[in-house]
GROMACS .gro file of C-alpha atoms in nm:
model
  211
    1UNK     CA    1   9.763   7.163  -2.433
    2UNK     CA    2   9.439   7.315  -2.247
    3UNK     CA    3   9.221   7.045  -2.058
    4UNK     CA    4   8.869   7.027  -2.005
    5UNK     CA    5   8.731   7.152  -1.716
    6UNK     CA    6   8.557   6.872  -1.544
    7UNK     CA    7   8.230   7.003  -1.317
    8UNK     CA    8   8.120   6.705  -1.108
    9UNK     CA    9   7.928   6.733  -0.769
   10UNK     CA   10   7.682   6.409  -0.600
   11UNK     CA   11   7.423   6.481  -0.763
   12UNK     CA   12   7.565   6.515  -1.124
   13UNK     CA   13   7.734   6.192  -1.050
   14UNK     CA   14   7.350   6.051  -1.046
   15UNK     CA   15   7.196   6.209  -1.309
   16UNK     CA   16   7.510   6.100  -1.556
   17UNK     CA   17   7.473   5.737  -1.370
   18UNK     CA   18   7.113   5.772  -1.523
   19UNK     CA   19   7.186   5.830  -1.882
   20UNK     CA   20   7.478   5.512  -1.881
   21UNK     CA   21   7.186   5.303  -1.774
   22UNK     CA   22   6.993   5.133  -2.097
   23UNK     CA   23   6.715   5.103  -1.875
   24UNK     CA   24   6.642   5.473  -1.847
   25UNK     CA   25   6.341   5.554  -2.105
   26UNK     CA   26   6.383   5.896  -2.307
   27UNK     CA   27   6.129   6.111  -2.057
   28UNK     CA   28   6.413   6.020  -1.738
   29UNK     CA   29   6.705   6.098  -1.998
   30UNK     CA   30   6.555   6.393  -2.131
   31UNK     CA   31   6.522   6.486  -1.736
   32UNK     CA   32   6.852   6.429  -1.621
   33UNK     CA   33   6.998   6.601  -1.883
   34UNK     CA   34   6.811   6.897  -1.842
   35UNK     CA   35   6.935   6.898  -1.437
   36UNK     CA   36   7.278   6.845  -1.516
   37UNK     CA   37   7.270   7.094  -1.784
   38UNK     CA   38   7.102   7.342  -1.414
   39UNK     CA   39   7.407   7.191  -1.196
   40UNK     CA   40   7.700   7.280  -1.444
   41UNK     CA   41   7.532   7.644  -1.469
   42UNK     CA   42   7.775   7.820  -1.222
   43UNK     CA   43   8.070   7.697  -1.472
   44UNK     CA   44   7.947   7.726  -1.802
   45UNK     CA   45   7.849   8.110  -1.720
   46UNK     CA   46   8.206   8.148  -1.527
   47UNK     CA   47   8.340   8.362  -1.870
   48UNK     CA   48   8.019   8.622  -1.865
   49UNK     CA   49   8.103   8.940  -1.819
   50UNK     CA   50   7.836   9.188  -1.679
   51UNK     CA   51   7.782   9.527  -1.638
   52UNK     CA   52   7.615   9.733  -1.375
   53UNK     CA   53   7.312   9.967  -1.391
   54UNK     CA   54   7.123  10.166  -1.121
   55UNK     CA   55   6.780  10.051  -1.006
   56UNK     CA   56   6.550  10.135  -0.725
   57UNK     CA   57   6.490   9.847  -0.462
   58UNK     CA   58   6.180   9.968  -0.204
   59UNK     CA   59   6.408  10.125   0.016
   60UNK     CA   60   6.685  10.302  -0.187
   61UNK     CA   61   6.899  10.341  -0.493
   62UNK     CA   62   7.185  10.080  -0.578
   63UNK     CA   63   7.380   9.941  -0.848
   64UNK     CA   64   7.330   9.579  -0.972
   65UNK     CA   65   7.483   9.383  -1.223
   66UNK     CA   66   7.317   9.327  -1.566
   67UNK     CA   67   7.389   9.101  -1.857
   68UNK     CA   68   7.640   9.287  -2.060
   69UNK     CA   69   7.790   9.038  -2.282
   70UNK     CA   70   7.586   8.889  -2.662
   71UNK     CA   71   7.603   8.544  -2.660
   72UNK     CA   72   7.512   8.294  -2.885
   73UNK     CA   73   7.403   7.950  -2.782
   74UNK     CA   74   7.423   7.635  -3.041
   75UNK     CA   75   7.256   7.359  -2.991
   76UNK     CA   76   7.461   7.069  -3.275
   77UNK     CA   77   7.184   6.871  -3.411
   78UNK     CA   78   7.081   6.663  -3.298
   79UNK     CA   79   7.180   6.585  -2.941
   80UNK     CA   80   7.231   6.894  -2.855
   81UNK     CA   81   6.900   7.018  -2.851
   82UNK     CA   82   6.836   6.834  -2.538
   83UNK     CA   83   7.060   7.088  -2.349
   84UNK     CA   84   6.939   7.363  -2.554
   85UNK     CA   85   6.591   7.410  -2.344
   86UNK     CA   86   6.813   7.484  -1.992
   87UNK     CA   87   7.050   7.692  -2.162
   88UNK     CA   88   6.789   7.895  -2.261
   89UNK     CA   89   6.676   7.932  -1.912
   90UNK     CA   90   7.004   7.999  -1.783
   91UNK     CA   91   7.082   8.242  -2.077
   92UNK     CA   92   6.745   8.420  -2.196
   93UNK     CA   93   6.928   8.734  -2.341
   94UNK     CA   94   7.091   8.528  -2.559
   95UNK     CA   95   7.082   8.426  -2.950
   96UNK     CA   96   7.035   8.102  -3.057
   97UNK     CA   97   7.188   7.968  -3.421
   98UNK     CA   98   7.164   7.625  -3.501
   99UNK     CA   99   7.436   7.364  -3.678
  100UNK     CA  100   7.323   7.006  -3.817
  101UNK     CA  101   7.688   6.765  -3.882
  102UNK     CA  102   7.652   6.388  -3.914
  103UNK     CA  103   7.946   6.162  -3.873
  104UNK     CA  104   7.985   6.005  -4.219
  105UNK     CA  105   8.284   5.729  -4.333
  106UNK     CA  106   8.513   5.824  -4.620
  107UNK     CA  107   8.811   5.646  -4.735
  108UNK     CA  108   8.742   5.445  -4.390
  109UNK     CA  109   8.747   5.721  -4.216
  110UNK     CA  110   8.496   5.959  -3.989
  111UNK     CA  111   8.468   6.282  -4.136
  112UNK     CA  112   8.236   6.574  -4.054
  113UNK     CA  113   7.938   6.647  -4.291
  114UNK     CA  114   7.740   6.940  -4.239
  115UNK     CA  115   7.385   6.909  -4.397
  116UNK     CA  116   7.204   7.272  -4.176
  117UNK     CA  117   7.360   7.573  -4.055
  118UNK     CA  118   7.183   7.885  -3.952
  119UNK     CA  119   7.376   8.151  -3.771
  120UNK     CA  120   7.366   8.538  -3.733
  121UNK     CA  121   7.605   8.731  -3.977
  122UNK     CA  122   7.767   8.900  -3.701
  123UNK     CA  123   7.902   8.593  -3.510
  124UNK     CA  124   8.220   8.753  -3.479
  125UNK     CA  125   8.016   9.000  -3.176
  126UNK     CA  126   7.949   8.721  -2.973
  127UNK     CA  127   8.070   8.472  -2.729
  128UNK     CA  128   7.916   8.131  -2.814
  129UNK     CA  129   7.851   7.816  -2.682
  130UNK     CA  130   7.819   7.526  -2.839
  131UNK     CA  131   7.652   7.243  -2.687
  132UNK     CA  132   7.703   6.807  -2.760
  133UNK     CA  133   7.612   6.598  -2.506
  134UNK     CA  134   7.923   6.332  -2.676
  135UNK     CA  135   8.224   6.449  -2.780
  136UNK     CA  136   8.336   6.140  -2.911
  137UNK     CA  137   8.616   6.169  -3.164
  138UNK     CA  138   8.531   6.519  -3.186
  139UNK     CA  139   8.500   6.552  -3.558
  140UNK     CA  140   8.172   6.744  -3.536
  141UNK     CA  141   8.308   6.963  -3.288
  142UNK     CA  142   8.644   7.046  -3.473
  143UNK     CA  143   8.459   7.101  -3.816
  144UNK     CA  144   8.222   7.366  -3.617
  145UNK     CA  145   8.523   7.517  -3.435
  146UNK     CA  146   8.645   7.540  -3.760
  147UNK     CA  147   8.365   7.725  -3.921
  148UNK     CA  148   8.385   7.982  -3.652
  149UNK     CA  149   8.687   8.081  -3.697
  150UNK     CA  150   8.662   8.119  -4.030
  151UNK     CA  151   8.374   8.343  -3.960
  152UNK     CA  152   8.573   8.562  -3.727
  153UNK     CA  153   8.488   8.442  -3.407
  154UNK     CA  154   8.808   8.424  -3.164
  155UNK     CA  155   8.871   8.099  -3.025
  156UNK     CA  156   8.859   8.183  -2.665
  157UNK     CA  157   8.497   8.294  -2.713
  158UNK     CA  158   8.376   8.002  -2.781
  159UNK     CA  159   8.338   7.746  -2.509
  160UNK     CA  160   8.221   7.377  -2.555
  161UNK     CA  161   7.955   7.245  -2.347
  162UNK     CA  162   7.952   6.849  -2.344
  163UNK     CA  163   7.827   6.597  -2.047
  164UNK     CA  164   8.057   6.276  -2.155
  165UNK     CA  165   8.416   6.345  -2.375
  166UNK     CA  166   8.660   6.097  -2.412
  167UNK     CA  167   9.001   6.129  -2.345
  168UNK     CA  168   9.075   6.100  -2.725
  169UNK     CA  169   8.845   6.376  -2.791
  170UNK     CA  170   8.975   6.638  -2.513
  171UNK     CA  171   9.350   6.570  -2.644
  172UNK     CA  172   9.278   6.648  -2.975
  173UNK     CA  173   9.043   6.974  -2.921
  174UNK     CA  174   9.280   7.069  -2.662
  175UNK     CA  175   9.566   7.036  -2.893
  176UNK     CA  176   9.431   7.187  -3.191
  177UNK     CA  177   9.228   7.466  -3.034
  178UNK     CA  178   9.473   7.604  -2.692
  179UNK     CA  179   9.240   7.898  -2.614
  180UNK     CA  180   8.923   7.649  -2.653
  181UNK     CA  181   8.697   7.678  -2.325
  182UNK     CA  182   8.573   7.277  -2.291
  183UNK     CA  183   8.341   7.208  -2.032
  184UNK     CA  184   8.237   6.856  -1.952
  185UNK     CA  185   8.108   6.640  -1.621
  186UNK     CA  186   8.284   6.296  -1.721
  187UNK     CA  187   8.607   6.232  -1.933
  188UNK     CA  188   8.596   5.834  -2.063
  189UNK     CA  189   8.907   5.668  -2.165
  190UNK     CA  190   8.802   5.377  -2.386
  191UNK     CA  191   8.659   5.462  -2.781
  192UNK     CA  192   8.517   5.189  -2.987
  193UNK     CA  193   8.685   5.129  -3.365
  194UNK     CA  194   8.276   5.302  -3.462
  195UNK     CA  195   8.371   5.623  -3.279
  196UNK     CA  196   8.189   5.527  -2.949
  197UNK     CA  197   8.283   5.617  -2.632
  198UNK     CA  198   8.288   5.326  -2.395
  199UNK     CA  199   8.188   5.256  -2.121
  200UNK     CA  200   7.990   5.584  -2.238
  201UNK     CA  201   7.589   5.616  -2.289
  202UNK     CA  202   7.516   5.483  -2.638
  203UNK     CA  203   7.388   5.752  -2.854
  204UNK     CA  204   7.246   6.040  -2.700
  205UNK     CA  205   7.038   6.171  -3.054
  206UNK     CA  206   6.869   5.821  -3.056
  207UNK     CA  207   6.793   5.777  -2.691
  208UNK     CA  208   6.650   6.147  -2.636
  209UNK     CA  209   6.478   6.097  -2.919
  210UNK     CA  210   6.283   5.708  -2.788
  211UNK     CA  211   6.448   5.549  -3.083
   0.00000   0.00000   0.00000
């Protein structure tokens, strides 16, 4: 079963410390998760594959790298349109499709509902990244996972770019989806019988958004 990788560094460590605490209003959440979205940079871009081009510096001819690979960046409304400002800094070659799912009880259970989805036709061409600050019991993940697939995209290019997962919700991505690039800064053990990760940072839609 494929684990998340877990980027973590001081100052990451803060900013995450800064969206557990109630106290922090939506401007300083909205902040911090803009920086750690900067700080995880090196490994969420880890799987890019460039090319190389000549250019003329003021002294001579060389070859640099360029951006070579499409990639597709989706934000999963709507949390995850508080990482989806950085990653558009970090990425500005790539396309951007959005996906709105909302946790919903059935039978007593969480299932995935998806109410907006608007994606390229071609998502089979590129590598995509999905971003969710929580992945919680990762329904909304697996039911987007899902989707891709069935659209042709191949699991390992598709790479999952949370801040807090539980342990729950690593196992079963990891175990469902082997070739499943996760990426995530804190791994909590502990979910509520709601769904919520504990000791976790509440929800992440409502507090980016001031409610």
């Amino acid at each position: 079963m494929k684990q998340a990788i877990k980027v973590s560094n001081p100052l990451i460590s803060h900013y995450v410390g800064e969206l557990r605490d109630i106290n922090t209003d939506k401007n300083a959440f909205a902040n911090a998760i803009e920086n750690i979205v900067y700080l995880m940079s090196s490994q969420i871009t880890s799987n890019i594959e460039c090319g190389t081009k000549k250019v003329s510096t003021p002294l001579a001819d060389t070859e640099v790298a360029y951006f070579f690979d499409k990639v597709l960046i989706i934000p999963i409304l709507r949390a995850g349109m508080a990482m989806f400002e950085p990653m558009k800094r970090i990425l500005p070659h790539a396309a951007y499709g959005y996906i709105g799912i909302q946790r919903v009880e059935k039978d007593g259970q969480l299932v995935a509902d998806m109410y907006y989805c608007n994606l390229p036709s071609n998502l089979q061409d590129y590598k995509v990244y999905i971003l969710e600050i929580v992945v919680a019991t990762a329904v909304t993940v697996k039911h987007t996972v899902d989707y891709l697939l069935e659209q042709g995209v191949k699991c390992e290019n598709i790479s999952l770019v949370s801040i807090i997962s539980s342990k729950y919700g690593v196992e079963e991505l990891g175990g469902k989806y082997p070739q499943l690039n996760m990426i995530t800064c804190e791994i909590d053990e502990t979910l509520t019988d709601k769904g919520y990760i504990v000791p976790g940072l509440g929800d992440a839609g409502d507090r980016y958004n001031g409610y």
